[in-house]
Amino acid sequence: MTKQKNIVELEDVVVKFVGDSGDGMQLTGTLFSDTAALAGNDLATFPDFPAEIRAPQNTVAGVSGFQVHLGQRKIFTSGDMCDVLVVMNPASLKANLKWVKPGATIIADESAFDEKGIEKAGYKTNPLEDGSLDSYHLIKAPISLLTKESLTDLEIDKKLAEKTKNMFVLGMMYFLFQRNLDNSLDFILKKFSNKPEVVKANQVALKAGYNYADTVEAIASTIKVGPAPMEKGRYRNITGNVATAWGLLAAAEKSGRPLFLGSYPITPATEILMELARHKSLGAKVFQAEDEIAGICSAIGASFTGSLGVTTTSGPGLSLKSEALGLAVITELPLVIVNVQRAGPSTGMPTKSEQSDLLQALFGRNGEAPMIIIAASSPASCFHYAYMASKFSMEHMTPVLLLTDGHMGFGSELFKIPKVADLPEINPPIAKANDHDYKPYRRDPVTLARKWALPGTEGLRHRIGGLEKTNIDGNVSTDPLNHELMVNIREDKVMRVANYIPEQEIMGEETGDLLVVGWGGTEGMLKSAVGHMQRAGKKISLAQFNYIMPLPLNTAEVLSGFKKIVVCELNKGQFVKYLRMMHPEFKYLQYNKVQGLPFHVKELTDVFTKIMEEK
Amino acid sequence: MLDKRIEKSPVPLTKDDFASDQMVKWCPGCGGHAILAAVSNVFPRIGYKKENFTIVSGIGCSSRFPYYVHTFGFHGIHGRAAAIASGVKIANPDQSVWIATGDGDSMAIGGNHFIHIIRRNIDVNILLFNNQIYGLTKGQYSPTTPMGQVTKTSPQGTIEHPFITAGLVMGAQGTFFARVPDNNVKLMTEVLYEAAKHDGTSVVEILENCIIFNDKAFSSVTSREKREENQLILRQGEPMIYGKDNDMGIILKGTSLYAVKIGIGGITEKDILVHDQFNPDPGIHRMLGRMMGPDYPVAMGVIRSAKASTYDDLVEDQIEIAKRNSSIKCVDDLLNSGDTWEI
Ligand SMILES: Cc1ncc(C[n+]2csc(CCOP(=O)(O)OP(=O)(O)O)c2C)c(N)n1
Ligand code: SF4
Ligand SMILES: [Mg+2]
């Protein structure tokens, strides 16, 4: 009989699984998250891959991790410091200890902490034995060894036995969190359906881990995270890149315009290209171009001929696309450009996230070339903003640049599945056959959008291009006043989109001591930090912007209600520069970080507290 | 074969159906005018509905072309016509897509797109206006300017080895290559019709005189006095014979081609190579494409026209197969696929 264990009930927990690239940590984390979601937790996840594809085994460079933040309340981020760390080798402990809360639980595979492993990780002595982890709740278990033992009856080869140790540790975690094993057992069955011995080995290891945790004394208490209050509905887990791809597909279906994607692979945007390539059954045409320029140019060609043209990329690729962005502006065609931002300049840090392409998005083109700029703010929100970017682009006949980032692209959260029928209508201004009034640059008086005249349609033959054209007739022109008119119209057309976007929301009171301003992917951390201080009674609110160009109509009103404003960004201060330009009547403080890392809640609350205390 | 997918015009069309209301702004005497004439001849002859032609161009004198033909037209940016046209054709295979481009546009700034559209064999027709100079920017050397030529950016003569267009196209696995002089509108019209019939990327190199910045660049081949001696006009299934008196021919000896005089050294008409533009092996086509004076005539007409699958057809096939086999028929299916649960 095992002793009855205590139950510790927690609001939210951050768990991180770390091991060598080959240890199966991504799968382990994913299964743990799926089970938590089924148990009703809200959650967000983030995978942490090594930059190298095949880093040397058991070195710090080869550590692969998967973090999940789960809670019985609304979860905004994948968390910063972890409460539970699962380490499969010394190198992963070395690489991750700095992200562990004091007093946190560390579950370590003792069998991997042999002399060689310890040395490879750069430790002098065994950290599990030398007392350096005394301030943590350390659970040492010879996981590899125990896994092999549990499988002795199965007569399987050693390699396979070694490979299932991740299931053993997952079993331990399921005991620790008092989870049901069924979902994972079922997953294993489906995944390896044609390899019965693999199914058996993984299932046995999973159960063995669960039972072991039950008996071992080091685990004196279990953790309970109850179901979060969630809106009723159907849910799934989704990453930002997949959500972006699906939002584009939804917009194509809703508008009746086929989707064409022209792209060139680049981290961290490639997953959108790969995801869309899987959905030819929905009629999506996906063209892996020879470079980013061909990616965007093919998308413009597709738009000209009636498709929703899209190109997806990251910073360096956006630089290559600059000239063609201007072409889309002047030809007044729909085009969605998705920039999954990463740390720059140049190749920079491809796998690390940053918000440093905002000024490029706003201003990085020759000539007066205004563009609608939208930023998504969390993995699941990418669906909505990709959809809205497509809608505005088609209805207003102008390119839209959607900014996401690597953290959002790879990260996941729960997504309430919408019905396509409930999504906003999309009505592109398509010219009718034999419309005698048709002229390439005749416009809708309200939106200023020109008509989309599709090749093949009778009576609509026309020519457009990168040379300036006369308004209405669309003839090539260098007339000075016409040029100025066209420049103004193109700008006005973009600015009028402000009439179609929602008002800027404030989280918290509309007046107070401090307004925190953020945009895009920092939403989760800023919400957590501001929420924390609000609960402590501070007069602090948050305005997180998604619509950047144009800004929401009530922006000045939002900014005017506070004694101080601080703009927080993962760059040197790009949005704050833009706000100073657009709304110079306010005084802005700024808080910036450019480390390729997200904000942490603690650093933010410290900064806000300090600002609020200063005279 | 002409494309069955593209809808035919219910009524016969004429030149006038494609006449544009725009003033043609090329210099008088520019080779561009002849190309415009040939295209105006061939579009009605092809017989697709007039709404089913799209012309895409880059930047250069040559790239002004779309304004001068009354079709759907897109005047792009420098070098990118092939990329834009790829999107047009893949997205809308029901259009007959034509690209108007220059030697600089396609072989300098747009070289990458040029080789890749050819490699993919996307079903478009490329009119390559080769004047061996940058016309629009007023006379700098281009990737096809002969070595040593003095231009505004090579006052001591160029020190670059030029591209031979045919070599580049066939190196990129081109399935169709033809060459025509700008002063033979009849041949050009025939060749353009052949290009339209070809399934895949057709490159038609037009030796175009830029009367302002590179006048008479091709006169040793194209002038009235020289053309019979220095042009070999290829015709499918016919011996490669040329010359004022039709007594010159091309033979294959060892692994090389030679220009010979019939009747000398025991050469008879039977020894002369017979042109087979449809030969999948590009060996002879490459050699024909590279021939130039003073030892050889320049080959004109359709040099190569080989069968291969086209990218745009295969895209349609894959979509059809996916539609048939996938359980995901609409976005709602997709959203609800895989692991989902009710709360
Ligand atoms: C990005 C960019 N670089 C340079 C130019 C300037 N430019 C315009 S046309 C041209 C060369 C045109 O030569 P070619 O393609 O041979 O066309 P042609 O005028 O001879 O017909 C150049 C360099 C440009 N428009 N855009
Ligand atoms: S500059 Fe040369 S290529 Fe350009 S229009 Fe004049 S003659 Fe033709
Ligand atoms: Mg030229």
PDB file of C-alpha atoms and ligand atoms in Angstrom, chain A residues 323, chain B residues 59-63 78 101-106 109 129 131 133-137 142 208, ligand 1:
ATOM      1  CA  GLU A 323      10.419  46.969 -54.024  1.00  0.00           C
TER       2      GLU A 323
ATOM      3  CA  ILE B  59      11.045  47.369 -66.945  1.00  0.00           C
ATOM      4  CA  GLY B  60      12.886  48.607 -70.019  1.00  0.00           C
ATOM      5  CA  CYS B  61      11.951  49.947 -73.441  1.00  0.00           C
ATOM      6  CA  SER B  62      10.789  46.439 -74.313  1.00  0.00           C
ATOM      7  CA  SER B  63       8.653  46.205 -71.212  1.00  0.00           C
ATOM      8  CA  HIS B  78      12.661  45.459 -63.326  1.00  0.00           C
ATOM      9  CA  THR B 101      11.174  41.480 -71.495  1.00  0.00           C
ATOM     10  CA  GLY B 102      14.647  42.750 -72.354  1.00  0.00           C
ATOM     11  CA  ASP B 103      18.111  41.217 -72.243  1.00  0.00           C
ATOM     12  CA  GLY B 104      18.881  43.125 -69.059  1.00  0.00           C
ATOM     13  CA  ASP B 105      15.472  42.505 -67.550  1.00  0.00           C
ATOM     14  CA  SER B 106      15.683  38.732 -67.983  1.00  0.00           C
ATOM     15  CA  ILE B 109      18.505  41.589 -62.671  1.00  0.00           C
ATOM     16  CA  PHE B 129      13.825  41.611 -76.909  1.00  0.00           C
ATOM     17  CA  ASN B 131      19.173  44.456 -78.283  1.00  0.00           C
ATOM     18  CA  ILE B 133      22.149  46.965 -74.565  1.00  0.00           C
ATOM     19  CA  TYR B 134      20.228  48.725 -71.813  1.00  0.00           C
ATOM     20  CA  GLY B 135      17.967  50.890 -73.919  1.00  0.00           C
ATOM     21  CA  LEU B 136      15.761  52.646 -71.401  1.00  0.00           C
ATOM     22  CA  THR B 137      18.674  53.787 -69.251  1.00  0.00           C
ATOM     23  CA  SER B 142      24.073  44.270 -70.901  1.00  0.00           C
ATOM     24  CA  GLU B 208      16.153  43.658 -81.869  1.00  0.00           C
TER      25      GLU B 208
HETATM   26  C1  LIG C   1      15.437  47.942 -59.437  1.00  0.00           C
HETATM   27  C2  LIG C   1      15.800  48.710 -60.646  1.00  0.00           C
HETATM   28  N1  LIG C   1      17.088  48.854 -60.981  1.00  0.00           N
HETATM   29  C3  LIG C   1      17.428  49.566 -62.061  1.00  0.00           C
HETATM   30  C4  LIG C   1      16.478  50.138 -62.841  1.00  0.00           C
HETATM   31  C5  LIG C   1      16.901  50.952 -64.025  1.00  0.00           C
HETATM   32  N2  LIG C   1      16.672  50.259 -65.292  1.00  0.00           N
HETATM   33  C6  LIG C   1      15.510  50.379 -65.934  1.00  0.00           C
HETATM   34  S1  LIG C   1      15.484  49.544 -67.372  1.00  0.00           S
HETATM   35  C7  LIG C   1      17.059  49.030 -67.171  1.00  0.00           C
HETATM   36  C8  LIG C   1      17.750  48.191 -68.190  1.00  0.00           C
HETATM   37  C9  LIG C   1      16.896  47.873 -69.332  1.00  0.00           C
HETATM   38  O1  LIG C   1      17.568  47.071 -70.234  1.00  0.00           O
HETATM   39  P1  LIG C   1      16.824  45.875 -70.926  1.00  0.00           P
HETATM   40  O2  LIG C   1      16.187  45.002 -69.935  1.00  0.00           O
HETATM   41  O3  LIG C   1      17.788  45.252 -71.858  1.00  0.00           O
HETATM   42  O4  LIG C   1      15.620  46.583 -71.705  1.00  0.00           O
HETATM   43  P2  LIG C   1      15.650  47.543 -72.957  1.00  0.00           P
HETATM   44  O5  LIG C   1      15.421  48.911 -72.440  1.00  0.00           O
HETATM   45  O6  LIG C   1      16.970  47.415 -73.619  1.00  0.00           O
HETATM   46  O7  LIG C   1      14.531  47.057 -73.783  1.00  0.00           O
HETATM   47  C10 LIG C   1      17.579  49.511 -65.982  1.00  0.00           C
HETATM   48  C11 LIG C   1      18.957  49.230 -65.531  1.00  0.00           C
HETATM   49  C12 LIG C   1      15.138  49.966 -62.454  1.00  0.00           C
HETATM   50  N3  LIG C   1      14.113  50.476 -63.122  1.00  0.00           N
HETATM   51  N4  LIG C   1      14.828  49.240 -61.368  1.00  0.00           N
END
